[in-house]
PDB file of C-alpha atoms in Angstrom:
ATOM      1  CA  MET A  22      24.911  17.830  70.787  1.00 81.00           C
ATOM      2  CA  GLU A  23      24.254  14.168  71.572  1.00 84.00           C
ATOM      3  CA  GLN A  24      27.242  11.834  71.296  1.00 87.00           C
ATOM      4  CA  TYR A  25      25.583   9.566  68.722  1.00 87.00           C
ATOM      5  CA  LYS A  26      25.048  12.529  66.401  1.00 90.00           C
ATOM      6  CA  GLN A  27      28.736  13.449  66.565  1.00 93.00           C
ATOM      7  CA  GLU A  28      29.594   9.829  65.864  1.00 94.00           C
ATOM      8  CA  PHE A  29      27.227   9.715  62.888  1.00 96.00           C
ATOM      9  CA  ILE A  30      28.725  12.885  61.389  1.00 96.00           C
ATOM     10  CA  ASP A  31      32.216  11.394  61.718  1.00 95.00           C
ATOM     11  CA  PHE A  32      30.841   8.187  60.197  1.00 96.00           C
ATOM     12  CA  MET A  33      29.469  10.025  57.124  1.00 96.00           C
ATOM     13  CA  VAL A  34      32.793  11.812  56.625  1.00 95.00           C
ATOM     14  CA  ASP A  35      34.884   8.651  57.083  1.00 94.00           C
ATOM     15  CA  CYS A  36      32.724   6.804  54.540  1.00 95.00           C
ATOM     16  CA  GLN A  37      33.018   9.747  52.093  1.00 94.00           C
ATOM     17  CA  VAL A  38      29.244  10.009  52.075  1.00 95.00           C
ATOM     18  CA  LEU A  39      29.200  13.687  53.052  1.00 95.00           C
ATOM     19  CA  LYS A  40      31.261  15.923  50.775  1.00 94.00           C
ATOM     20  CA  PHE A  41      31.802  19.638  50.284  1.00 95.00           C
ATOM     21  CA  GLY A  42      32.312  21.369  46.924  1.00 93.00           C
ATOM     22  CA  ASP A  43      29.976  22.280  44.052  1.00 93.00           C
ATOM     23  CA  PHE A  44      27.076  19.949  43.297  1.00 93.00           C
ATOM     24  CA  THR A  45      23.865  20.061  41.262  1.00 89.00           C
ATOM     25  CA  LEU A  46      21.037  18.340  43.128  1.00 84.00           C
ATOM     26  CA  LYS A  47      18.061  16.414  41.751  1.00 76.00           C
ATOM     27  CA  SER A  48      15.954  19.459  42.585  1.00 76.00           C
ATOM     28  CA  GLY A  49      18.181  21.597  40.325  1.00 83.00           C
ATOM     29  CA  ARG A  50      19.662  23.560  43.213  1.00 85.00           C
ATOM     30  CA  LYS A  51      23.407  24.278  43.197  1.00 91.00           C
ATOM     31  CA  SER A  52      24.699  23.118  46.562  1.00 93.00           C
ATOM     32  CA  PRO A  53      28.063  23.489  48.355  1.00 95.00           C
ATOM     33  CA  PHE A  54      27.595  20.109  50.031  1.00 95.00           C
ATOM     34  CA  PHE A  55      26.286  16.715  49.027  1.00 94.00           C
ATOM     35  CA  MET A  56      25.236  13.574  50.847  1.00 91.00           C
ATOM     36  CA  ASN A  57      25.365  10.288  48.907  1.00 89.00           C
ATOM     37  CA  ALA A  58      24.183   7.158  50.700  1.00 88.00           C
ATOM     38  CA  GLY A  59      25.360   5.126  47.717  1.00 87.00           C
ATOM     39  CA  ALA A  60      28.896   5.513  49.068  1.00 92.00           C
ATOM     40  CA  TYR A  61      28.181   3.088  51.913  1.00 93.00           C
ATOM     41  CA  VAL A  62      29.638   0.020  50.249  1.00 93.00           C
ATOM     42  CA  SER A  63      31.224  -2.349  52.774  1.00 96.00           C
ATOM     43  CA  GLY A  64      29.630  -4.813  55.147  1.00 96.00           C
ATOM     44  CA  SER A  65      30.821  -2.986  58.271  1.00 97.00           C
ATOM     45  CA  GLN A  66      29.601   0.368  56.954  1.00 97.00           C
ATOM     46  CA  LEU A  67      26.164  -1.006  56.107  1.00 96.00           C
ATOM     47  CA  MET A  68      25.899  -2.738  59.468  1.00 96.00           C
ATOM     48  CA  LYS A  69      26.635   0.524  61.311  1.00 96.00           C
ATOM     49  CA  LEU A  70      24.301   2.496  59.042  1.00 97.00           C
ATOM     50  CA  GLY A  71      21.445   0.114  59.758  1.00 97.00           C
ATOM     51  CA  GLU A  72      22.068   0.513  63.487  1.00 96.00           C
ATOM     52  CA  TYR A  73      21.963   4.321  63.292  1.00 95.00           C
ATOM     53  CA  TYR A  74      18.677   4.199  61.370  1.00 96.00           C
ATOM     54  CA  ALA A  75      17.178   1.563  63.669  1.00 96.00           C
ATOM     55  CA  LYS A  76      18.030   3.576  66.785  1.00 94.00           C
ATOM     56  CA  ALA A  77      16.646   6.795  65.307  1.00 94.00           C
ATOM     57  CA  ILE A  78      13.434   5.070  64.202  1.00 96.00           C
ATOM     58  CA  HIS A  79      13.035   3.381  67.589  1.00 96.00           C
ATOM     59  CA  ASP A  80      13.611   6.681  69.416  1.00 93.00           C
ATOM     60  CA  ASN A  81      11.121   8.550  67.214  1.00 93.00           C
ATOM     61  CA  TYR A  82       8.449   5.943  66.410  1.00 96.00           C
ATOM     62  CA  GLY A  83       8.962   3.071  68.835  1.00 96.00           C
ATOM     63  CA  ASP A  84       8.417  -0.463  67.511  1.00 95.00           C
ATOM     64  CA  ASP A  85       4.674  -0.401  66.777  1.00 95.00           C
ATOM     65  CA  PHE A  86       5.026  -0.779  63.010  1.00 97.00           C
ATOM     66  CA  ASP A  87       5.286  -3.652  60.556  1.00 97.00           C
ATOM     67  CA  VAL A  88       7.071  -2.543  57.386  1.00 98.00           C
ATOM     68  CA  LEU A  89      10.077  -0.470  56.314  1.00 98.00           C
ATOM     69  CA  PHE A  90       9.557   0.988  52.843  1.00 97.00           C
ATOM     70  CA  GLY A  91      12.654   2.161  50.963  1.00 95.00           C
ATOM     71  CA  PRO A  92      12.104   3.886  47.603  1.00 92.00           C
ATOM     72  CA  ALA A  93      14.226   2.595  44.713  1.00 88.00           C
ATOM     73  CA  TYR A  94      17.085   2.667  44.326  1.00 86.00           C
ATOM     74  CA  LYS A  95      19.013   3.916  47.358  1.00 87.00           C
ATOM     75  CA  GLY A  96      16.171   3.168  49.728  1.00 91.00           C
ATOM     76  CA  ILE A  97      16.357  -0.563  48.993  1.00 93.00           C
ATOM     77  CA  PRO A  98      19.589  -1.344  50.887  1.00 94.00           C
ATOM     78  CA  LEU A  99      18.604   1.170  53.586  1.00 95.00           C
ATOM     79  CA  ALA A 100      15.382  -0.732  54.287  1.00 96.00           C
ATOM     80  CA  VAL A 101      17.170  -4.104  54.240  1.00 96.00           C
ATOM     81  CA  VAL A 102      20.013  -3.211  56.627  1.00 97.00           C
ATOM     82  CA  THR A 103      17.689  -1.325  58.967  1.00 97.00           C
ATOM     83  CA  ALA A 104      15.214  -4.217  59.178  1.00 98.00           C
ATOM     84  CA  GLU A 105      18.104  -6.523  60.072  1.00 97.00           C
ATOM     85  CA  ALA A 106      19.470  -4.074  62.661  1.00 97.00           C
ATOM     86  CA  PHE A 107      16.032  -3.546  64.189  1.00 97.00           C
ATOM     87  CA  TYR A 108      15.676  -7.262  64.797  1.00 98.00           C
ATOM     88  CA  ARG A 109      19.202  -7.543  66.186  1.00 97.00           C
ATOM     89  CA  LEU A 110      18.834  -4.547  68.522  1.00 97.00           C
ATOM     90  CA  TYR A 111      15.194  -4.800  69.573  1.00 97.00           C
ATOM     91  CA  GLY A 112      14.075  -8.340  68.738  1.00 97.00           C
ATOM     92  CA  LYS A 113      11.222  -7.112  66.510  1.00 96.00           C
ATOM     93  CA  GLU A 114      10.586  -8.644  63.088  1.00 97.00           C
ATOM     94  CA  ILE A 115      10.137  -5.803  60.593  1.00 97.00           C
ATOM     95  CA  LYS A 116       9.506  -6.589  56.946  1.00 97.00           C
ATOM     96  CA  TYR A 117      11.155  -4.665  54.124  1.00 97.00           C
ATOM     97  CA  CYS A 118       9.466  -3.419  50.979  1.00 96.00           C
ATOM     98  CA  SER A 119      10.525  -1.316  48.024  1.00 94.00           C
ATOM     99  CA  ASP A 120       9.148  -0.190  44.703  1.00 90.00           C
ATOM    100  CA  ARG A 121      10.466  -1.047  41.264  1.00 83.00           C
ATOM    101  CA  LYS A 122      11.276   1.611  38.709  1.00 70.00           C
ATOM    102  CA  GLU A 123       9.566  -0.623  36.147  1.00 68.00           C
ATOM    103  CA  GLU A 124       6.893  -3.195  36.943  1.00 67.00           C
ATOM    104  CA  LYS A 125       7.822  -6.852  36.544  1.00 58.00           C
ATOM    105  CA  ASP A 126       5.307  -8.652  34.333  1.00 58.00           C
ATOM    106  CA  HIS A 127       6.369 -12.279  34.878  1.00 52.00           C
ATOM    107  CA  GLY A 128       7.177 -14.773  37.607  1.00 54.00           C
ATOM    108  CA  ALA A 129       5.717 -15.259  41.060  1.00 49.00           C
ATOM    109  CA  ASP A 130       6.800 -11.806  42.239  1.00 61.00           C
ATOM    110  CA  LYS A 131       5.503  -9.770  39.322  1.00 60.00           C
ATOM    111  CA  GLY A 132       4.220  -6.297  39.992  1.00 61.00           C
ATOM    112  CA  GLY A 133       5.619  -2.979  41.121  1.00 79.00           C
ATOM    113  CA  LEU A 134       7.032  -3.976  44.509  1.00 87.00           C
ATOM    114  CA  LEU A 135      10.067  -5.813  45.863  1.00 89.00           C
ATOM    115  CA  GLY A 136      10.118  -7.799  49.075  1.00 91.00           C
ATOM    116  CA  TYR A 137       7.063  -7.927  51.302  1.00 94.00           C
ATOM    117  CA  LYS A 138       3.701  -7.017  49.813  1.00 94.00           C
ATOM    118  CA  PRO A 139       1.895  -4.704  52.285  1.00 95.00           C
ATOM    119  CA  GLN A 140      -1.450  -5.832  53.651  1.00 96.00           C
ATOM    120  CA  ASP A 141      -4.467  -3.872  54.884  1.00 97.00           C
ATOM    121  CA  GLY A 142      -3.841  -2.601  58.386  1.00 98.00           C
ATOM    122  CA  ASP A 143      -0.030  -2.622  58.168  1.00 98.00           C
ATOM    123  CA  LYS A 144       1.867   0.274  59.716  1.00 98.00           C
ATOM    124  CA  VAL A 145       4.700   1.550  57.548  1.00 98.00           C
ATOM    125  CA  VAL A 146       7.817   3.618  58.226  1.00 98.00           C
ATOM    126  CA  MET A 147       9.378   5.105  55.103  1.00 96.00           C
ATOM    127  CA  ILE A 148      13.146   5.396  54.917  1.00 95.00           C
ATOM    128  CA  GLU A 149      15.319   7.568  52.659  1.00 93.00           C
ATOM    129  CA  ASP A 150      18.849   8.926  52.595  1.00 90.00           C
ATOM    130  CA  VAL A 151      18.012  12.620  52.376  1.00 85.00           C
ATOM    131  CA  THR A 152      15.104  14.854  51.393  1.00 77.00           C
ATOM    132  CA  THR A 153      15.999  18.198  49.816  1.00 64.00           C
ATOM    133  CA  SER A 154      12.786  19.645  48.401  1.00 63.00           C
ATOM    134  CA  GLY A 155      10.356  16.825  49.187  1.00 70.00           C
ATOM    135  CA  LYS A 156       9.592  16.241  45.524  1.00 73.00           C
ATOM    136  CA  SER A 157      10.357  12.517  45.740  1.00 79.00           C
ATOM    137  CA  MET A 158       7.394  12.074  48.086  1.00 86.00           C
ATOM    138  CA  GLU A 159       5.013  13.014  45.273  1.00 86.00           C
ATOM    139  CA  GLU A 160       5.820   9.657  43.693  1.00 85.00           C
ATOM    140  CA  THR A 161       6.527   7.545  46.755  1.00 89.00           C
ATOM    141  CA  VAL A 162       3.580   8.253  49.059  1.00 93.00           C
ATOM    142  CA  PRO A 163       0.898   7.367  46.459  1.00 92.00           C
ATOM    143  CA  LYS A 164       2.708   4.086  45.707  1.00 91.00           C
ATOM    144  CA  VAL A 165       2.743   3.099  49.376  1.00 93.00           C
ATOM    145  CA  ARG A 166      -0.883   4.013  49.909  1.00 94.00           C
ATOM    146  CA  ALA A 167      -1.965   2.257  46.711  1.00 92.00           C
ATOM    147  CA  ALA A 168      -0.319  -1.010  47.777  1.00 92.00           C
ATOM    148  CA  ALA A 169      -2.891  -1.620  50.540  1.00 95.00           C
ATOM    149  CA  ASN A 170      -4.927   0.185  53.176  1.00 97.00           C
ATOM    150  CA  VAL A 171      -1.854   1.000  55.284  1.00 97.00           C
ATOM    151  CA  GLU A 172      -0.987   3.631  57.850  1.00 97.00           C
ATOM    152  CA  ILE A 173       2.242   5.554  57.214  1.00 97.00           C
ATOM    153  CA  VAL A 174       3.688   6.117  60.674  1.00 97.00           C
ATOM    154  CA  GLY A 175       6.544   8.362  59.595  1.00 96.00           C
ATOM    155  CA  LEU A 176       9.547   9.077  57.411  1.00 96.00           C
ATOM    156  CA  MET A 177      13.151   8.766  58.592  1.00 97.00           C
ATOM    157  CA  VAL A 178      16.091  10.245  56.699  1.00 95.00           C
ATOM    158  CA  SER A 179      19.737  10.272  57.689  1.00 95.00           C
ATOM    159  CA  LEU A 180      20.305  13.986  57.019  1.00 94.00           C
ATOM    160  CA  ASN A 181      17.857  16.866  57.306  1.00 92.00           C
ATOM    161  CA  ARG A 182      19.237  19.460  54.908  1.00 90.00           C
ATOM    162  CA  CYS A 183      17.078  22.148  56.609  1.00 90.00           C
ATOM    163  CA  GLU A 184      15.982  23.578  53.271  1.00 87.00           C
ATOM    164  CA  LYS A 185      12.650  24.976  52.236  1.00 84.00           C
ATOM    165  CA  GLY A 186      10.352  22.603  50.398  1.00 78.00           C
ATOM    166  CA  MET A 187       8.562  23.114  47.105  1.00 74.00           C
ATOM    167  CA  ASN A 188       5.734  25.373  48.251  1.00 75.00           C
ATOM    168  CA  GLY A 189       6.973  27.856  50.811  1.00 76.00           C
ATOM    169  CA  ASP A 190       9.500  28.665  53.506  1.00 80.00           C
ATOM    170  CA  LYS A 191       8.962  25.583  55.675  1.00 86.00           C
ATOM    171  CA  SER A 192      11.547  22.834  55.622  1.00 88.00           C
ATOM    172  CA  ALA A 193      10.957  19.948  53.240  1.00 86.00           C
ATOM    173  CA  LEU A 194      10.434  17.586  56.181  1.00 91.00           C
ATOM    174  CA  ASP A 195       7.922  19.937  57.846  1.00 91.00           C
ATOM    175  CA  GLU A 196       6.138  20.372  54.520  1.00 89.00           C
ATOM    176  CA  ILE A 197       5.926  16.596  54.037  1.00 91.00           C
ATOM    177  CA  CYS A 198       4.433  16.243  57.516  1.00 93.00           C
ATOM    178  CA  GLU A 199       1.848  18.923  56.790  1.00 91.00           C
ATOM    179  CA  THR A 200       1.006  17.674  53.289  1.00 91.00           C
ATOM    180  CA  TYR A 201       0.755  13.941  53.923  1.00 93.00           C
ATOM    181  CA  GLY A 202      -0.140  13.791  57.602  1.00 94.00           C
ATOM    182  CA  PHE A 203       2.673  11.681  59.036  1.00 95.00           C
ATOM    183  CA  LYS A 204       5.692  12.485  61.187  1.00 95.00           C
ATOM    184  CA  THR A 205       9.191  13.067  59.820  1.00 95.00           C
ATOM    185  CA  GLY A 206      12.585  12.697  61.447  1.00 95.00           C
ATOM    186  CA  ALA A 207      16.327  12.630  60.777  1.00 95.00           C
ATOM    187  CA  ILE A 208      19.357  11.099  62.420  1.00 95.00           C
ATOM    188  CA  VAL A 209      21.109  14.466  62.225  1.00 95.00           C
ATOM    189  CA  SER A 210      20.465  17.913  60.723  1.00 94.00           C
ATOM    190  CA  MET A 211      22.763  19.960  58.491  1.00 94.00           C
ATOM    191  CA  LYS A 212      22.773  22.692  61.133  1.00 94.00           C
ATOM    192  CA  GLU A 213      24.279  20.189  63.552  1.00 95.00           C
ATOM    193  CA  VAL A 214      26.795  19.075  60.919  1.00 96.00           C
ATOM    194  CA  ILE A 215      27.945  22.662  60.387  1.00 96.00           C
ATOM    195  CA  GLU A 216      28.136  23.311  64.118  1.00 96.00           C
ATOM    196  CA  TYR A 217      30.236  20.194  64.653  1.00 96.00           C
ATOM    197  CA  LEU A 218      32.585  20.439  61.650  1.00 97.00           C
ATOM    198  CA  TYR A 219      33.193  24.197  61.442  1.00 97.00           C
ATOM    199  CA  ASN A 220      36.942  24.774  61.828  1.00 96.00           C
ATOM    200  CA  ARG A 221      37.329  21.226  63.199  1.00 93.00           C
ATOM    201  CA  GLU A 222      40.141  19.097  61.816  1.00 90.00           C
ATOM    202  CA  VAL A 223      39.036  15.646  60.692  1.00 87.00           C
ATOM    203  CA  ASN A 224      41.676  13.194  59.480  1.00 84.00           C
ATOM    204  CA  GLY A 225      44.132  16.049  59.122  1.00 87.00           C
ATOM    205  CA  LYS A 226      41.794  18.333  57.147  1.00 90.00           C
ATOM    206  CA  VAL A 227      39.313  21.077  57.979  1.00 95.00           C
ATOM    207  CA  LEU A 228      36.214  20.345  55.905  1.00 94.00           C
ATOM    208  CA  ILE A 229      34.267  23.505  56.749  1.00 96.00           C
ATOM    209  CA  ASP A 230      36.666  26.447  56.895  1.00 96.00           C
ATOM    210  CA  ASP A 231      35.666  30.102  56.689  1.00 96.00           C
ATOM    211  CA  GLU A 232      35.445  30.048  52.876  1.00 96.00           C
ATOM    212  CA  CYS A 233      33.263  26.928  52.827  1.00 96.00           C
ATOM    213  CA  LYS A 234      31.144  28.272  55.676  1.00 96.00           C
ATOM    214  CA  GLY A 235      30.559  31.462  53.674  1.00 96.00           C
ATOM    215  CA  ARG A 236      29.284  29.476  50.671  1.00 96.00           C
ATOM    216  CA  ILE A 237      27.038  27.390  52.903  1.00 96.00           C
ATOM    217  CA  ASP A 238      25.645  30.544  54.559  1.00 96.00           C
ATOM    218  CA  ALA A 239      24.925  32.039  51.117  1.00 96.00           C
ATOM    219  CA  TYR A 240      23.161  28.847  50.068  1.00 94.00           C
ATOM    220  CA  TYR A 241      20.952  28.932  53.136  1.00 94.00           C
ATOM    221  CA  GLU A 242      20.115  32.592  52.585  1.00 93.00           C
ATOM    222  CA  GLN A 243      18.492  31.457  49.338  1.00 91.00           C
ATOM    223  CA  TYR A 244      17.167  28.005  50.211  1.00 90.00           C
ATOM    224  CA  GLY A 245      17.160  27.765  53.996  1.00 90.00           C
ATOM    225  CA  ALA A 246      13.903  26.990  55.778  1.00 87.00           C
ATOM    226  CA  LYS A 247      12.434  29.576  58.105  1.00 76.00           C
TER     227      LYS A 247
END
């Protein structure tokens, strides 16, 4: 496994973003692990997070794009810190954009978007924390494409949960690629997380012991992508 992936897994654990236990996901699935990007709260954490995203996006999509779109709410800070990191690391000005949960009907920035307003011909990379079933894309992709005549270059998430999507046995990320016609990528996959953390002591504690591994295996027997 690449060194940066090991570092990112340690980073998620240190920031208490990746946890193991019993969780009910937005999709309704009962999961033995949970990833919450809302737990990145300090300046140093957000700076590092933006760098991880920027490097992953640059490695997967290069720098031939104009806009980072982060769906509300968690995608807003992700787009902001990644745009800043992209400029700092690669010298490329990338604009950030997000949607509003409710349209603003007053002021100079009224409408359904925050930040930059996409223009015809813009190339957009979408950014999220994690995609479990892919259901969030049903709302997000139409919003991006309705904003202007843009090209969606790809989607980048921090963690690929490696679970089947809504309509079959393919992973949610593979299903998104097939359904909407753009590439998908992740900084790290849950398979790599399990491989790295299984029976490994982190800060004096083993996060994935045999009992936890058994629950994760059972979860993937039901929801794992083929």
